[in-house]
Coordinates of C-alpha atoms and ligand atoms in Angstrom, one line a residue:
X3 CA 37.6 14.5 18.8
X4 CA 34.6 12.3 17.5
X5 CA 32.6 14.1 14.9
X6 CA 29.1 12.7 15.7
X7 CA 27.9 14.9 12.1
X8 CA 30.3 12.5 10.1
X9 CA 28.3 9.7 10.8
X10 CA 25.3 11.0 9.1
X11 CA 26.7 12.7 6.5
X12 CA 29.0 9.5 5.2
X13 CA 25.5 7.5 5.7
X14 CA 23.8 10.0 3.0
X15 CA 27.2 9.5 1.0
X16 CA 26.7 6.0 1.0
X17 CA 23.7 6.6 -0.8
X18 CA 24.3 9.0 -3.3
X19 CA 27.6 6.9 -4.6
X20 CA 25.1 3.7 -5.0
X21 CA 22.1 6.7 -6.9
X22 CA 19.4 5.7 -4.2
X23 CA 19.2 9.1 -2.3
X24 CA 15.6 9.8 -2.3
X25 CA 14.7 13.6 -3.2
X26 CA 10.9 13.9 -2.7
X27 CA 9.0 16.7 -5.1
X28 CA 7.2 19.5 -3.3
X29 CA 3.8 19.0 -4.2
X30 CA 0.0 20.5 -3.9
X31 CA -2.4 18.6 -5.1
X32 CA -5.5 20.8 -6.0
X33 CA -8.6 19.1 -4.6
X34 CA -11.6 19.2 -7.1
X35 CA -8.5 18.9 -10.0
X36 CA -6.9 15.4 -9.4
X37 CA -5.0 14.4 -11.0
X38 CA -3.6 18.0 -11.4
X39 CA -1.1 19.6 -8.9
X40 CA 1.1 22.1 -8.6
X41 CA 4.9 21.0 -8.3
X42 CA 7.5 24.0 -6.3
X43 CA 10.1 23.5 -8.4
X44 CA 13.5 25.1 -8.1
X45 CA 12.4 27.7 -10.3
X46 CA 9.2 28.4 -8.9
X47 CA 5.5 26.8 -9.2
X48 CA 4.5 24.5 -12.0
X49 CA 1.4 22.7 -12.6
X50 CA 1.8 19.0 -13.1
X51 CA -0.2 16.2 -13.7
X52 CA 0.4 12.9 -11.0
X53 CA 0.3 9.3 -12.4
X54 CA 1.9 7.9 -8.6
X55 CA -0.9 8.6 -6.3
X56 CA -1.7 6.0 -4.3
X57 CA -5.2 8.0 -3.4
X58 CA -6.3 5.4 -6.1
X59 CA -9.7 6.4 -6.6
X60 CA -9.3 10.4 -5.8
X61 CA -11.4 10.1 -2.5
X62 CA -9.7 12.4 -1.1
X63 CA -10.7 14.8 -2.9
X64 CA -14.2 13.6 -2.6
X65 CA -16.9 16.3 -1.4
X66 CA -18.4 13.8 1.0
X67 CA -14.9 12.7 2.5
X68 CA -14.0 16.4 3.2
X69 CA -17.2 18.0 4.4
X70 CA -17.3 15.1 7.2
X71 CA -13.8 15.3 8.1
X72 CA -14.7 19.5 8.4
X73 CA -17.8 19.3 10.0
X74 CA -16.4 16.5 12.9
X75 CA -13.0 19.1 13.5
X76 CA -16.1 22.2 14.4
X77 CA -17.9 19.4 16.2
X78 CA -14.9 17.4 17.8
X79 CA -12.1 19.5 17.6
X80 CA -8.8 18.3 16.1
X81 CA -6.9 15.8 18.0
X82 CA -8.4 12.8 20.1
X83 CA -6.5 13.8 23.6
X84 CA -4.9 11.1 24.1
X85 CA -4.3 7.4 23.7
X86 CA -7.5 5.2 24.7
X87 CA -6.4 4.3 27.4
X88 CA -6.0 7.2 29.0
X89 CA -9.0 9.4 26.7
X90 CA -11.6 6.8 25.6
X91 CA -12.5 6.4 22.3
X92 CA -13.8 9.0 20.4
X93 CA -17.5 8.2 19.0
X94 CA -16.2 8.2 15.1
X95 CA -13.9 5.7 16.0
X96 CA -16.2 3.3 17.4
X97 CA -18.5 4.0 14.5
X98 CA -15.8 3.3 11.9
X99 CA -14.7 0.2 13.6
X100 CA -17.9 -1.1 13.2
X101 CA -17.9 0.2 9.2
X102 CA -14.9 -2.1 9.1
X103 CA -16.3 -4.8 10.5
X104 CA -19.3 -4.8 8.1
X105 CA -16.9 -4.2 5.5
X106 CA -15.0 -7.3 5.8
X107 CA -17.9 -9.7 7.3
X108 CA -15.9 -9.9 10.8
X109 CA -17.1 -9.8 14.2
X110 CA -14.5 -6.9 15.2
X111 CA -12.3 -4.2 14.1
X112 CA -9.6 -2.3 15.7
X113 CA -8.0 1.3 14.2
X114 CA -4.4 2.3 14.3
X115 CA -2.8 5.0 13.1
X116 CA -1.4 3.9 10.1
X117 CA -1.3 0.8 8.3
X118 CA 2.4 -0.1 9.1
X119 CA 1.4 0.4 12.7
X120 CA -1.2 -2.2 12.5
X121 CA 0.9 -4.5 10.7
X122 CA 3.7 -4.1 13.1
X123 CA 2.0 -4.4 16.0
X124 CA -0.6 -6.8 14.8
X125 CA 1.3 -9.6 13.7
X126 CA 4.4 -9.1 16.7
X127 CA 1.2 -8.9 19.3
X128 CA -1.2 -12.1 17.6
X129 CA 2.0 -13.9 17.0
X130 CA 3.8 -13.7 20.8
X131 CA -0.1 -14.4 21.8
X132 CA 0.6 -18.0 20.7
X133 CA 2.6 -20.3 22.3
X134 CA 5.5 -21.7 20.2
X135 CA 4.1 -19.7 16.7
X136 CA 6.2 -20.3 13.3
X137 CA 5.3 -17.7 11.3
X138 CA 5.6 -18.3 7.6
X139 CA 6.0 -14.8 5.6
X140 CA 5.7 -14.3 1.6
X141 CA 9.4 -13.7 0.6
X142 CA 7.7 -10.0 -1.1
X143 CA 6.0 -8.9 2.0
X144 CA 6.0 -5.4 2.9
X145 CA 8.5 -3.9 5.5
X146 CA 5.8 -3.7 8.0
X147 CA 5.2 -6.8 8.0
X148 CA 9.0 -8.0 8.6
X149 CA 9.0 -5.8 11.4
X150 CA 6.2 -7.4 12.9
X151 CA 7.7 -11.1 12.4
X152 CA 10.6 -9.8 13.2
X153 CA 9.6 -7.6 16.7
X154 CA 7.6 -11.0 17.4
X155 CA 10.7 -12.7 18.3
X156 CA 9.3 -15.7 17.0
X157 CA 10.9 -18.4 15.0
X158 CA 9.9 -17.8 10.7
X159 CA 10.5 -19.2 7.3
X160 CA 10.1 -17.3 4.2
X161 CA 8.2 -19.1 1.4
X162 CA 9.1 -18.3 -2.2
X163 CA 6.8 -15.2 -3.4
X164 CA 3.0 -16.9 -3.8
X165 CA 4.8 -20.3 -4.5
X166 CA 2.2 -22.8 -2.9
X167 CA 4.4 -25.7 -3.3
X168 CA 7.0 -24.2 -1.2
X169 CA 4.5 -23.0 1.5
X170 CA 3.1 -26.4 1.5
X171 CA 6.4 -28.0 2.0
X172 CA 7.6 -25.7 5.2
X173 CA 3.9 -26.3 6.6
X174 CA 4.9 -30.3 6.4
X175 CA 7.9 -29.5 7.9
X176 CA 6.5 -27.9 10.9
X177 CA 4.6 -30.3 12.1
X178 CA 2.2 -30.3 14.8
X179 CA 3.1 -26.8 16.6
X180 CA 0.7 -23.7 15.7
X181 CA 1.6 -22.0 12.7
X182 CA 0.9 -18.1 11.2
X183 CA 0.8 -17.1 7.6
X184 CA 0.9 -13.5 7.0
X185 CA 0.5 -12.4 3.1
X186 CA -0.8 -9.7 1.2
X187 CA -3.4 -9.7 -1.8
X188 CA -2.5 -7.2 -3.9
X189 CA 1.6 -6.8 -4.0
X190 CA 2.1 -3.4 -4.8
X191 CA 5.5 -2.9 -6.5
X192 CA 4.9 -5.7 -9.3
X193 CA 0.7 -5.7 -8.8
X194 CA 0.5 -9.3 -9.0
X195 CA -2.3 -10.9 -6.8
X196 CA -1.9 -13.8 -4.2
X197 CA -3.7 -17.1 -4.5
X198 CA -6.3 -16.8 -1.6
X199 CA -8.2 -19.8 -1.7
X200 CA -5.6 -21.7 -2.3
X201 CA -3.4 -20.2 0.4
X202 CA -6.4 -20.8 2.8
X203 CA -6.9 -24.8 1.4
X204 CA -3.4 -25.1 2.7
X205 CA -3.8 -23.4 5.8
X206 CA -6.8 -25.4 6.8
X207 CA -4.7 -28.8 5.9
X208 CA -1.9 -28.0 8.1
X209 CA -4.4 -26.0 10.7
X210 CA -2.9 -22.4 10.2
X211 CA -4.1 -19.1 11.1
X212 CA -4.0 -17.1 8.0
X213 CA -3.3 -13.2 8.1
X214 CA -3.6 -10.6 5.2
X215 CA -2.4 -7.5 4.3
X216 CA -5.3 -5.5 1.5
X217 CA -3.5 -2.4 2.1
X218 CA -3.7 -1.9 -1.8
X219 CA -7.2 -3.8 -2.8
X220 CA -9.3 -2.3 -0.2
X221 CA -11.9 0.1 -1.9
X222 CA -11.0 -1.3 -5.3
X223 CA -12.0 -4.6 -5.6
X224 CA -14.8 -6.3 -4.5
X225 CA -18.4 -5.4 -4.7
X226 CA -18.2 -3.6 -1.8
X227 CA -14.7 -2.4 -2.0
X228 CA -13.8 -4.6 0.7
X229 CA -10.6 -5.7 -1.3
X230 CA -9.4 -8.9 -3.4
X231 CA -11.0 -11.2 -0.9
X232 CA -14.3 -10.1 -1.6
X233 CA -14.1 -10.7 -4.9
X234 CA -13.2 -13.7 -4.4
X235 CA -15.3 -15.2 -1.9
X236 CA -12.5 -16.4 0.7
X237 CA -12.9 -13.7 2.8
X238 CA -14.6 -15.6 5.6
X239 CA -12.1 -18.3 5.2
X240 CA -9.1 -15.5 6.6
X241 CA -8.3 -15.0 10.0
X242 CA -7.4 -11.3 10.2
X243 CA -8.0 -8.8 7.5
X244 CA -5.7 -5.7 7.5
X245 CA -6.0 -2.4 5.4
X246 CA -5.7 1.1 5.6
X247 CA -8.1 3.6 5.3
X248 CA -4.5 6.2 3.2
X249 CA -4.3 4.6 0.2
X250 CA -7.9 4.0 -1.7
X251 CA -10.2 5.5 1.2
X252 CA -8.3 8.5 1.1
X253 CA -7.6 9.9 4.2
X254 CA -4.9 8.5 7.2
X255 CA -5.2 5.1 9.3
X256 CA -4.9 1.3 9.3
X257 CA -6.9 -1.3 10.6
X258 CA -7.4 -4.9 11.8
X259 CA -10.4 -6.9 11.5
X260 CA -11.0 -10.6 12.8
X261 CA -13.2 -12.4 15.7
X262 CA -13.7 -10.5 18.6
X263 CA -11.3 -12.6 20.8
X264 CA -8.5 -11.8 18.6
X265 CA -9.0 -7.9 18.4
X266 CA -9.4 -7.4 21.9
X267 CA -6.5 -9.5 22.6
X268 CA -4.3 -7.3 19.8
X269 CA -6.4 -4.1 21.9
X270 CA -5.1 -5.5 24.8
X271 CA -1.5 -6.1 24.4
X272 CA -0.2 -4.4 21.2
X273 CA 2.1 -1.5 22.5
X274 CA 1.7 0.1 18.9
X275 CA -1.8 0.6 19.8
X276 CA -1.9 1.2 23.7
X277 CA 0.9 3.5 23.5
X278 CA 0.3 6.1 21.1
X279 CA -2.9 9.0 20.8
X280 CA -5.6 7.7 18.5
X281 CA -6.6 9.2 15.6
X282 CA -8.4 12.5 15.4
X283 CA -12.2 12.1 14.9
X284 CA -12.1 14.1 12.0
X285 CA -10.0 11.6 10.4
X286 CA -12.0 8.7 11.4
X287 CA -15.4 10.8 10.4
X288 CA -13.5 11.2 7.1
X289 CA -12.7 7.1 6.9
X290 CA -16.4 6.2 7.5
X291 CA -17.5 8.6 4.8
X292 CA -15.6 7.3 2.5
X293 CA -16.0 3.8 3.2
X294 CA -19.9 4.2 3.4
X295 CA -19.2 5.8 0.0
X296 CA -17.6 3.3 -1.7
X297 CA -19.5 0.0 -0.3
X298 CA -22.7 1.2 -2.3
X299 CA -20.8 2.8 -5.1
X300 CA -18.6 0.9 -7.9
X301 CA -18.6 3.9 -10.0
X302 CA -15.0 4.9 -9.0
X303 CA -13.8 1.3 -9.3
X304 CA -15.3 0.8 -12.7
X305 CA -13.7 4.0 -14.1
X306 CA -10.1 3.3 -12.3
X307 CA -10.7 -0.4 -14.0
X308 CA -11.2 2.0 -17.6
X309 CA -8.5 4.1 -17.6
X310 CA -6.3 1.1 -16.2
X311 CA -6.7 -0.9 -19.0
X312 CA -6.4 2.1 -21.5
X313 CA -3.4 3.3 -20.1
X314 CA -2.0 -0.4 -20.4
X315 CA -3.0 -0.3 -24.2
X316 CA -2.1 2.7 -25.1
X317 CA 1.6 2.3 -23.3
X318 CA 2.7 -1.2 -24.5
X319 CA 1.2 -0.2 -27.9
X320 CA 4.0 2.4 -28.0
X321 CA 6.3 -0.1 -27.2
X322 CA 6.9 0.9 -23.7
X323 CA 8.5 -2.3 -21.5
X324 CA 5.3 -2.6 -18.9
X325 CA 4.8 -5.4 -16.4
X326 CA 2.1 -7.4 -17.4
X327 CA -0.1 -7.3 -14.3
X328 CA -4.0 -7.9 -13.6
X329 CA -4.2 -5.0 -11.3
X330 CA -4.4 -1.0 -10.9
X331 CA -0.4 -1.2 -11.1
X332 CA 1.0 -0.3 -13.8
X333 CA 4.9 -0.8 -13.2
X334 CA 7.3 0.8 -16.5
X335 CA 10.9 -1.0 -16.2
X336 CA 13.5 0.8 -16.5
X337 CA 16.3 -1.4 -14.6
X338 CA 19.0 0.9 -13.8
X339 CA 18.8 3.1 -10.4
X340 CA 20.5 6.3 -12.3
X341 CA 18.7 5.9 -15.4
X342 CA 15.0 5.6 -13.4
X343 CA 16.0 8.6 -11.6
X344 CA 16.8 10.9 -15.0
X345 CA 13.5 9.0 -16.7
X346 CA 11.2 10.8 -13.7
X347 CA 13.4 14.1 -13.5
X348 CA 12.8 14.4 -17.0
X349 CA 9.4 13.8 -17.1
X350 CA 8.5 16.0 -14.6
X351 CA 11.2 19.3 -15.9
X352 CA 10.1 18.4 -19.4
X353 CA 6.1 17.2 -19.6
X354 CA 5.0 18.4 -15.8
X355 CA 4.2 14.3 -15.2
X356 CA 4.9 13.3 -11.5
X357 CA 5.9 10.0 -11.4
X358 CA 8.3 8.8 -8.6
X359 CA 11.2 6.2 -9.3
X360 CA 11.3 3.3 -7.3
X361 CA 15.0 2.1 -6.5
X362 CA 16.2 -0.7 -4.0
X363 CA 15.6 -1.8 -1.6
X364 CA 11.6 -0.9 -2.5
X365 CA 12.4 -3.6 -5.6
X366 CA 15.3 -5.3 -5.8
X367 CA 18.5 -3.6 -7.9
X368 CA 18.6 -4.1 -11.7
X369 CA 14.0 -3.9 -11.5
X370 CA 14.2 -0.4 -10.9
X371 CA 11.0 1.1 -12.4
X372 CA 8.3 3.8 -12.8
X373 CA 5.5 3.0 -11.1
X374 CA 2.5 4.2 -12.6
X375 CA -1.3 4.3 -11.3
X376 CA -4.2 5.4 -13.5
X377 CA -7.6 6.5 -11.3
X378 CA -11.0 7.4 -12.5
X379 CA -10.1 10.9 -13.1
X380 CA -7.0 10.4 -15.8
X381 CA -8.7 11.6 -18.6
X382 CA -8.3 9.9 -22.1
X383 CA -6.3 13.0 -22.9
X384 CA -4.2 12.7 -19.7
X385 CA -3.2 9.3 -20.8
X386 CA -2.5 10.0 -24.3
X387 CA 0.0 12.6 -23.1
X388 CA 1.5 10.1 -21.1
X389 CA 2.6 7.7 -23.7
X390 CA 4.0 10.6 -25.7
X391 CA 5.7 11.9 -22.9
X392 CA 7.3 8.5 -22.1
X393 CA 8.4 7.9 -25.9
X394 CA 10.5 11.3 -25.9
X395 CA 12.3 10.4 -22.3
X396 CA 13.1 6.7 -23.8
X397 CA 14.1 7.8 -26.5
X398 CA 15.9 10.6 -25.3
X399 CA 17.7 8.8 -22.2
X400 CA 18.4 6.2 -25.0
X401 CA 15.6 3.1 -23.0
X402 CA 14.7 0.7 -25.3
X403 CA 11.6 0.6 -26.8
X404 CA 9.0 -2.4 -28.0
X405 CA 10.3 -4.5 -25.1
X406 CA 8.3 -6.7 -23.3
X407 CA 9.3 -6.7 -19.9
X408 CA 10.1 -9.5 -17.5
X409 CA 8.2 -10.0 -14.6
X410 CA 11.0 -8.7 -11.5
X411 CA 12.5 -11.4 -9.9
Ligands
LIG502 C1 1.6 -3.7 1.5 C2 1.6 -2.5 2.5 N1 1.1 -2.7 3.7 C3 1.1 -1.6 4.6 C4 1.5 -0.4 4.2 C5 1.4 0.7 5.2 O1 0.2 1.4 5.1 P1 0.1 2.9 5.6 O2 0.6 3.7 4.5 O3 -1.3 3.1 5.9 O4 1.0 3.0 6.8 C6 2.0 -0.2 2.9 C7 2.4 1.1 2.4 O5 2.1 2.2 2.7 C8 2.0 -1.3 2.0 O6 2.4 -1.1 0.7

């Protein structure tokens, strides 16, 4: 007789022979202490200290951020009650929307409930919308992006990670028939940064839409936090602007933002949004806090941008083989799936740091690495303790030191 449990349990086998099981730690973070925690171990609770937050800038442990998100739940209760379709939209939602569209100098937004939702369904949904599309897709885009190329069923190409000539050379090639780029800013696994302008010179030379993904730029960079494209000017020059309101904003959600043509088409015929119950107010309440905070304040950005560049200092002055990157991202290789794996076990039994490894297929094998991310409130101290920390597991596990690293392939 078929043993239907077999299935799953050779799957997992699979991959514990090839040292890619994911265990996730048991973790409470202590709001009004990030970057401090407290870790369940095995043996009971332990306080830590987290370097792999992607709550970049600790909003959400912000005081604003959590009072709104309280005082809409008494107010609004806790879920919406349905999709929109069926419920409305709740009033936080339409006043975030229109937070987002400020933020990003667009005529609309549209909210999902997460920002692989909104890449999924965004780009499958703008992409069937056009007759005939070729979608051309950065070769390191994230998974929910493939998905959404991929669930669009249209024809692609894959250009070489932020190689221009290569983009330039399938746009050629496509000739006259409408034509999608979708590409992020801010790649988060190696924390290099795309070449906007130039991405968007191309795209208006072979009349493109152009599509990107902030997820990790938004709140960070920018005067206004409105994410790489800010900074840079180009932001007009984009088509759709996507984000999520988990990573620096600190709370739950992702987003589109474009003309209003384009985001009540994508309201219109994207099952990922149509099809599912919207977000709570609460969370949206939280969002708009959050984002309201950090459009008038570059305190949080200024201090991440600190403690960035200390922690790079301090680290590849020890010898430790970083990435070089210009962004938040502070990648540690290591190279070896097993050996990442005992590098974080042992730094979290040992020296209560947190910092999750990153195995294939997240990176490709052989870049396996420690991913680290310094915020505004890693102390000097916290860092310090850090680099030591690192030295003894290198040292220990037998990694070498006073490497410079090469950029992953
Ligand atoms: C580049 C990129 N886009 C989108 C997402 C998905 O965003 P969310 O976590 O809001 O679903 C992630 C990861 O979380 C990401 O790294």
């Amino acid at each position: 007789m078929m043993n239907y449990q077999d299935f799953f349990t050779s799957a997992l086998d699979r991959l514990q022979t090839e040292r890619r099981y994911r265990v996730f730690a048991d973790i409470e973070r202590k709001a009004g202490q990030f970057p401090q925690a407290i870790w369940h171990s095995p043996e009971g609770p332990k306080p830590i200290t987290v370097w792999c937050s992607n709550d970049y800038l600790g909003m959400g442990q912000s005081r604003d951020v959590t009072r709104a998100m309280v005082e809409a739940a008494w107010r609004l209760g806790t879920g919406a009650g349905g999709t929109r379709n069926i419920s409305g939209t709740s009033h936080p939602i339409v006043e975030l929307e229109a937070e987002l569209a400020d933020l990003h100098g667009k005529e609309a937004a549209l909210v999902f409930t997460s920002g692989y939702v909104s890449n999924q369904t965004g780009i499958s949904t703008l992409a069937k919308l056009i007759p005939n599309c070729l979608i051309l897709s950065d070769a390191l885009n994230h998974n929910s992006m493939i998905e959404g190329v991929r669930q669009s069923g249209c024809d692609k190409v894959i250009f070489r990670h932020n190689d221009l000539d290569h983009l330039e050379e399938l746009l050629q090639a496509a000739g006259d028939r409408p034509k999608l780029i979708v590409f992020e800013s801010v790649y988060s696994m190696d924390g290099d940064i795309s070449p906007i302008h130039a991405i968007c010179d191309l795209a208006e030379r072979y009349n493109a839409m152009t599509y990107i993904d902030e997820v990790h730029a938004v709140g960070m960079y920018g005067p206004r936090g409105a994410g790489i494209a800010e900074r840079e000017g180009a932001m007009h020059r984009i088509d759709i602007i996507e984000g999520t309101l988990a990573k620096a904003f600190g709370v739950m959600g992702g987003y589109l933002t474009g003309t209003k043509a384009v985001m009540d088409a994508i309201r219109s015929f994207a099952p990922g949004f149509i099809f599912t119950t919207a977000l709570p107010p609460a969370v949206a309440a939280a969002a708009t806090a959050s984002i309201r905070h950090l459009k008038v304040s570059s305190q949080e950005r200024e201090m991440q941008q600190r403690q960035v560049a200390r922690a790079k200092q301090v680290l590849s002055g020890l010898g430790l083989p970083l990435m070089e990157t210009a962004t938040h991202i502070v990648p540690v290789m290591v190279g070896d799936a097993e050996a990442c794996k005992a590098a974080s076990d042992r730094l979290l039994e040992k020296h209560g740091i947190y910092i999750q490894p990153i195995n294939y297929p997240t990176v490709p094998r052989g870049t396996e690495r420690l991913r680290i991310t310094p915020g505004p409130f890693h102390t000097d101290a916290h860092i310090n303790a850090l680099g030591a920390a690192l030295v003894e597991v290198w040292t220990a596990l037998g990694l070498p030191l006073g490497t410079k690293a090469q950029a992953a392939a």
